[in-house]
Each structure stands twice: as structure tokens, then as C-alpha cells.
CSV table of C-alpha atoms in Angstrom, one decimal:
chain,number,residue,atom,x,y,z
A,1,UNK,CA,-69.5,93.8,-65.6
A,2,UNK,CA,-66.9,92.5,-63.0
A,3,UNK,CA,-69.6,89.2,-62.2
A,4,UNK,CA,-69.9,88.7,-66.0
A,5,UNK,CA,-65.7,88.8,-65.9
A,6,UNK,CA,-65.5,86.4,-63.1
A,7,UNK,CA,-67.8,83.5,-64.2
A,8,UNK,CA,-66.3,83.8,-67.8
A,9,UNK,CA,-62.6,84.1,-66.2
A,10,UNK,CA,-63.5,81.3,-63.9
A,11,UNK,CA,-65.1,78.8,-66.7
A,12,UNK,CA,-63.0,75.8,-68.0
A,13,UNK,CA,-61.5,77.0,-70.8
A,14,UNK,CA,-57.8,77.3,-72.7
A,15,UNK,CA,-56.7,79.4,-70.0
A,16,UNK,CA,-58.1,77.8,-66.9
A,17,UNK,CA,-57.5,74.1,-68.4
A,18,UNK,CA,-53.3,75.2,-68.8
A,19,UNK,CA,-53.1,77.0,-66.1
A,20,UNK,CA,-54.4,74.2,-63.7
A,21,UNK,CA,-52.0,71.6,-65.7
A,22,UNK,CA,-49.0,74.3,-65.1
A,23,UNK,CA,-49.9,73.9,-61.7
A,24,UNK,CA,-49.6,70.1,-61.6
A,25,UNK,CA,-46.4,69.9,-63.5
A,26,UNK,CA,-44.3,72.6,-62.6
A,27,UNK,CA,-46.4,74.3,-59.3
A,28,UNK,CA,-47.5,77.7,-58.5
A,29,UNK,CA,-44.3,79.7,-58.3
A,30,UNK,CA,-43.1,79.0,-62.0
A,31,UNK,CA,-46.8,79.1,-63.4
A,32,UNK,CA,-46.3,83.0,-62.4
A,33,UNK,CA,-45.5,84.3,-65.7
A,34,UNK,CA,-48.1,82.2,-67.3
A,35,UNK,CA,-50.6,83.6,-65.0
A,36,UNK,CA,-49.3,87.4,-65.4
A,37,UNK,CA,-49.4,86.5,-69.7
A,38,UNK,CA,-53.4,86.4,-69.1
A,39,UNK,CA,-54.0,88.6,-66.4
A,40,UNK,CA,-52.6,91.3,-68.8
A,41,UNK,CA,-53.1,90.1,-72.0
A,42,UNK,CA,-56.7,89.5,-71.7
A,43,UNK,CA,-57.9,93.1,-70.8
A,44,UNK,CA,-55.6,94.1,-73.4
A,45,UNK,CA,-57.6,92.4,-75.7
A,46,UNK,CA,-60.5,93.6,-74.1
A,47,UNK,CA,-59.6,97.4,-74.6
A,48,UNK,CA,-58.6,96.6,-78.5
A,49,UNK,CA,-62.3,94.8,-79.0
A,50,UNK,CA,-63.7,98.0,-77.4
A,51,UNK,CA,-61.6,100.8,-79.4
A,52,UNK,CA,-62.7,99.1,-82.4
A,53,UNK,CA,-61.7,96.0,-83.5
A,54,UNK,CA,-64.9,94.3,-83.7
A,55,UNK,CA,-65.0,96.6,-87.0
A,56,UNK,CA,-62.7,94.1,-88.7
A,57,UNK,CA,-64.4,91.5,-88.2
A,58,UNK,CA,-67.6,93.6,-89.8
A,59,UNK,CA,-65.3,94.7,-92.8
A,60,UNK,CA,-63.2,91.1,-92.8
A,61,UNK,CA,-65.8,88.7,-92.2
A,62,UNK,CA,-63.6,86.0,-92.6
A,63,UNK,CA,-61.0,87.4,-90.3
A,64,UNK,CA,-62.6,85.7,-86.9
A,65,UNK,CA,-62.5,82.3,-88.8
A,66,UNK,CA,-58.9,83.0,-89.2
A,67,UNK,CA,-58.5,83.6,-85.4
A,68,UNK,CA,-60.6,80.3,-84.7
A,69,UNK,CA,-58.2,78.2,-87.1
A,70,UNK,CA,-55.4,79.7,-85.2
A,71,UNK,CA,-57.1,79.4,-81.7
A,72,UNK,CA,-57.9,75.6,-82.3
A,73,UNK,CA,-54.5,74.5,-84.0
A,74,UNK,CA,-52.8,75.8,-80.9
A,75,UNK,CA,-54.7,74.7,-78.2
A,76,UNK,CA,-54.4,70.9,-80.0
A,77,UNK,CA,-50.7,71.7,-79.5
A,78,UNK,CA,-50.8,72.4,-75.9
A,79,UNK,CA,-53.2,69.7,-75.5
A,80,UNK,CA,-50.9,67.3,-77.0
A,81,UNK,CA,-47.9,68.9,-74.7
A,82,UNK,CA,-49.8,68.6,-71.2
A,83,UNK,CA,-51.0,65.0,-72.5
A,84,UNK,CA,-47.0,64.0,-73.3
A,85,UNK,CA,-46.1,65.2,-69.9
A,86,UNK,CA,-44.4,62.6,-68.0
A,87,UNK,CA,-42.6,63.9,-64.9
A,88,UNK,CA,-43.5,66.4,-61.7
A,89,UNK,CA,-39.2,66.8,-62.0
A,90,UNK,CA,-38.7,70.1,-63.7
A,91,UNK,CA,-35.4,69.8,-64.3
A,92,UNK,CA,-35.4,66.6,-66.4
A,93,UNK,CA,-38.4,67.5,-68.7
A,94,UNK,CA,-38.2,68.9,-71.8
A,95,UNK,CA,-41.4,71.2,-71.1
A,96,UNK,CA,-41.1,74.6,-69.4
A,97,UNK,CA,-44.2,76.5,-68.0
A,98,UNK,CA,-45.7,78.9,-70.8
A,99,UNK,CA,-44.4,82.5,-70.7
A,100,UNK,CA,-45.7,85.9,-70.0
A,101,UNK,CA,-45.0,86.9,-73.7
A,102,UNK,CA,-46.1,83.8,-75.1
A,103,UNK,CA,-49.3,83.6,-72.5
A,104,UNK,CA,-50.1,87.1,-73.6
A,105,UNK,CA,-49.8,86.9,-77.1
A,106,UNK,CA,-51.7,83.5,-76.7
A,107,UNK,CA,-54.8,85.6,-75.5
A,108,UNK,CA,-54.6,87.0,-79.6
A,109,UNK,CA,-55.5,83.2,-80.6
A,110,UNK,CA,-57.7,82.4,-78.0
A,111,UNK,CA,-61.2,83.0,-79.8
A,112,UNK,CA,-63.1,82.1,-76.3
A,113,UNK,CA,-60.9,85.8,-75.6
A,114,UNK,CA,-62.4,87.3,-78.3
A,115,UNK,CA,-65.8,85.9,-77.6
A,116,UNK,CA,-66.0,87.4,-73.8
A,117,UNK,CA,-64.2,90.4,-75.2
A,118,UNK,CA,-67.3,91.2,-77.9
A,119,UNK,CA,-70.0,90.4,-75.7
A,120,UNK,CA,-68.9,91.9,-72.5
A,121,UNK,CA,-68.4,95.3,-74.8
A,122,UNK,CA,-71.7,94.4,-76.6
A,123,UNK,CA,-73.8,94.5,-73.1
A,124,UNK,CA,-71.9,96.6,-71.3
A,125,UNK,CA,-70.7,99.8,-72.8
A,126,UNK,CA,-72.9,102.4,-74.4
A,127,UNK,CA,-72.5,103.0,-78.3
A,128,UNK,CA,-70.9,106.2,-77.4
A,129,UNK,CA,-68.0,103.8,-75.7
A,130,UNK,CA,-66.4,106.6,-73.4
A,131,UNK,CA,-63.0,105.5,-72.2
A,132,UNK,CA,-64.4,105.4,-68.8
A,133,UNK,CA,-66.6,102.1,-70.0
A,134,UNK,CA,-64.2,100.8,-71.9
A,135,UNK,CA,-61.4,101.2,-68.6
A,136,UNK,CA,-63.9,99.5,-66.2
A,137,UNK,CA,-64.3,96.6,-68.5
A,138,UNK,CA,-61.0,96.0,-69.0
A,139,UNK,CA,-60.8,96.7,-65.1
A,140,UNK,CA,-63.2,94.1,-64.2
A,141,UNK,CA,-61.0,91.3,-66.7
A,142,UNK,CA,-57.7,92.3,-64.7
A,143,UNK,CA,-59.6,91.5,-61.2
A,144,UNK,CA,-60.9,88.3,-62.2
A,145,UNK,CA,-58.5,87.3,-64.1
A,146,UNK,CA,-56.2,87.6,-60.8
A,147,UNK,CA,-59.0,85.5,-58.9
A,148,UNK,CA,-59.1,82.9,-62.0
A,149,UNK,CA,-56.0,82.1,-62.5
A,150,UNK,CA,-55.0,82.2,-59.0
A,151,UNK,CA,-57.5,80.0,-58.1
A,152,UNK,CA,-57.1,77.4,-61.1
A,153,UNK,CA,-52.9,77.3,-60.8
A,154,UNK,CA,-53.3,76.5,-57.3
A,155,UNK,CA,-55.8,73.8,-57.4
A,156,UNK,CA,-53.0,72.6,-60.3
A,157,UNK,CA,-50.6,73.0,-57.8
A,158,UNK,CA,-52.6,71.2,-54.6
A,159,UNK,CA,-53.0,68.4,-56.8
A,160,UNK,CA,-49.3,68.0,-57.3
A,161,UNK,CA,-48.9,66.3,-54.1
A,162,UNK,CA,-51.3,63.4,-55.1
A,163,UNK,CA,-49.7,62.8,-58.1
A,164,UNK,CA,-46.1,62.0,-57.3
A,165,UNK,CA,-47.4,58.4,-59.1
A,166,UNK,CA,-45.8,58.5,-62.5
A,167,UNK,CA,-48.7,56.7,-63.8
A,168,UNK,CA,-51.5,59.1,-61.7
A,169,UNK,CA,-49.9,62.4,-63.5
A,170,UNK,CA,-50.3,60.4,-66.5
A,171,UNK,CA,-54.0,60.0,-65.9
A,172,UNK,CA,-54.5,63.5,-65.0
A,173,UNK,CA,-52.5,64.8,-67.3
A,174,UNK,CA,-54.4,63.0,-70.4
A,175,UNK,CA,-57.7,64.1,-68.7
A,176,UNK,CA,-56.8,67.7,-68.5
A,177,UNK,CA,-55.8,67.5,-72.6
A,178,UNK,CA,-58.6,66.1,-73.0
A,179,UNK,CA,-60.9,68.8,-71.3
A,180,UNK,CA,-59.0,71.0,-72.7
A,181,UNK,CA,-59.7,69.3,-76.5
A,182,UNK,CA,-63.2,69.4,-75.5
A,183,UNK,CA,-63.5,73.1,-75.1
A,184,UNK,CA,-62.9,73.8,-78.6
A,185,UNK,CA,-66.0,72.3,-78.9
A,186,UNK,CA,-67.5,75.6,-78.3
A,187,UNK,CA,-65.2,77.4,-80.3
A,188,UNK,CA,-65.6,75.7,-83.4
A,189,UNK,CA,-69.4,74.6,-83.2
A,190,UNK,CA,-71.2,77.4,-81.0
A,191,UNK,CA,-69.4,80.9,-80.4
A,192,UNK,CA,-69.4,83.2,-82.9
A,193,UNK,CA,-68.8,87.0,-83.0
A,194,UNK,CA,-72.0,89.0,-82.7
């Protein structure tokens, strides 16, 4: 369970793609509640998929769509905020890094989230789901979720030094918006709840 965690922590995704563009634009240190939002909020989401809520989506069929509508609309509007970013100067930008709460609660709207959460729970704990399977999967998210996000926000951060070229962060900037853009190609077309 912790390898399936750490390559589908480590992925390109929402999380990794914002995390790595915190660390361009504001660098490693402020990107720490952003990075804390998903280290707890997805094995949160995790434990909730495990106790049960897959059931919703059994009895609510429609209910995932409405977390894939959500999902998409706001990773178009953090694509569009990393893509209008403009200066490494924190103190003259009208962006802030994502917060904890709103990196947690983000995790909600995140259907890749959800789609790790429902398969990881789908191969890896037993229909009876003791709490003991459902703790080490949620385990397994917090320690690669530490390893992800660490690793992603630092590269972010690294890169910061080669983009002190206004026109550079632009470039990198519109690329990571537009990888991140891209990833909802698997949200929308592909992944779907089991």
C-alpha cells in the first residue's frame, strides 16, 4: 500500500503541479501550510472513502460528477492564478501561497483524491475493512504525501533561482498552468469511481 501511495502521491497532478509553482513563486518556507493542507487532508479523505463514503456515490450516482465539476472548475482557477503570476517579490503580488485550510479542504474537490482514495481501499483493504486497514492506508498517504510534496515544493523552490528573469517565470509559470490544465484530462475523460 505505501508504494501504491508514493507513485500516486508523486504523479503530476493538482497537488504536485501547485505545489511545485508555490515553490517557484513564493519558495519552500511559505509553501509550508500548503504542503501540511495535503499531507493531512488527503488521508483524511482516505479514511472517509474507507468508513463509507464510496456508498454515496453507489446510492448518488451522480454525486462523483458533482465532485468532478467542482474539481475541474477550481483547478482552471488555480491554473489561471499560477499562469497570471508575474513576480518572485512576495510582497508586491497580489497572490499568497494556498493555505492549510484551503489546501485541505481543496483535497474534497480534488477527484484524482478521490480516485487514489477508492482504489487504494478497493485493493487493499479486506471487505471486512478493520480499522487497522483502514489506519495503514491512510498511514501509507501521510508518508508519501510528506515525501511528495517535499520533494515537488523544493524542486519549485530550486528553480526559483533560475527564474529571477521576469520573462523566464513567465514561461514557467504558463507551462506549469498548462500541465496543470492538462491533468484534468484524466479527470474528466478517464478516471471514474469503481
Amino acid at each position: 500500500v505505501l508504494m501504491f501511495a508514493l507513485v500516486t502521491s508523486i504523479a503530476p497532478g493538482p497537488n504536485t503541479i501547485m505545489l511545485m509553482s508555490s515553490g517557484v513563486n513564493f519558495g519552500f518556507k511559505a509553501s509550508i501550510p500548503h504542503m501540511l493542507g495535503v499531507i493531512v487532508g488527503v488521508p483524511i479523505l482516505v479514511a472517509m472513502v474507507g468508513m463509507g463514503l464510496q456508498k454515496l456515490f453507489n446510492i448518488i450516482p451522480y454525486s462523483f460528477q458533482v465532485i468532478k465539476i467542482a474539481g475541474v472548475s477550481y483547478v482552471l482557477y488555480l491554473s489561471w492564478r499560477i499562469a497570471t503570476t508575474r513576480s518572485l517579490k512576495t510582497g508586491e503580488q497580489s497572490t499568497r501561497p494556498i493555505r492549510f485550510v484551503q489546501s485541505m479542504l481543496f483535497q474534497w474537490v480534488n477527484p484524482a483524491v478521490w480516485i487514489h482514495a477508492i482504489t487504494a481501499h478497493s485493493i487493499f483493504t479486506p471487505e471486512a475493512k478493520a480499522l487497522t486497514d483502514l489506519f495503514a492506508v491512510a498511514l501509507a498517504f501521510v508518508v508519501s504525501g510528506i515525501i511528495s510534496t517535499s520533494l515537488w515544493t523544493l524542486t519549485g523552490h530550486h528553480l526559483k533561482y533560475f527564474l529571477k528573469d521576469a520573462a523566464n517565470l513567465r514561461a514557467v509559470n504558463v507551462l506549469l498552468a498548462s500541465v496543470l490544465v492538462l491533468t484534468l484530462f484524466s479527470i474528466i475523460f478517464i478516471l471514474q469511481p469503481h
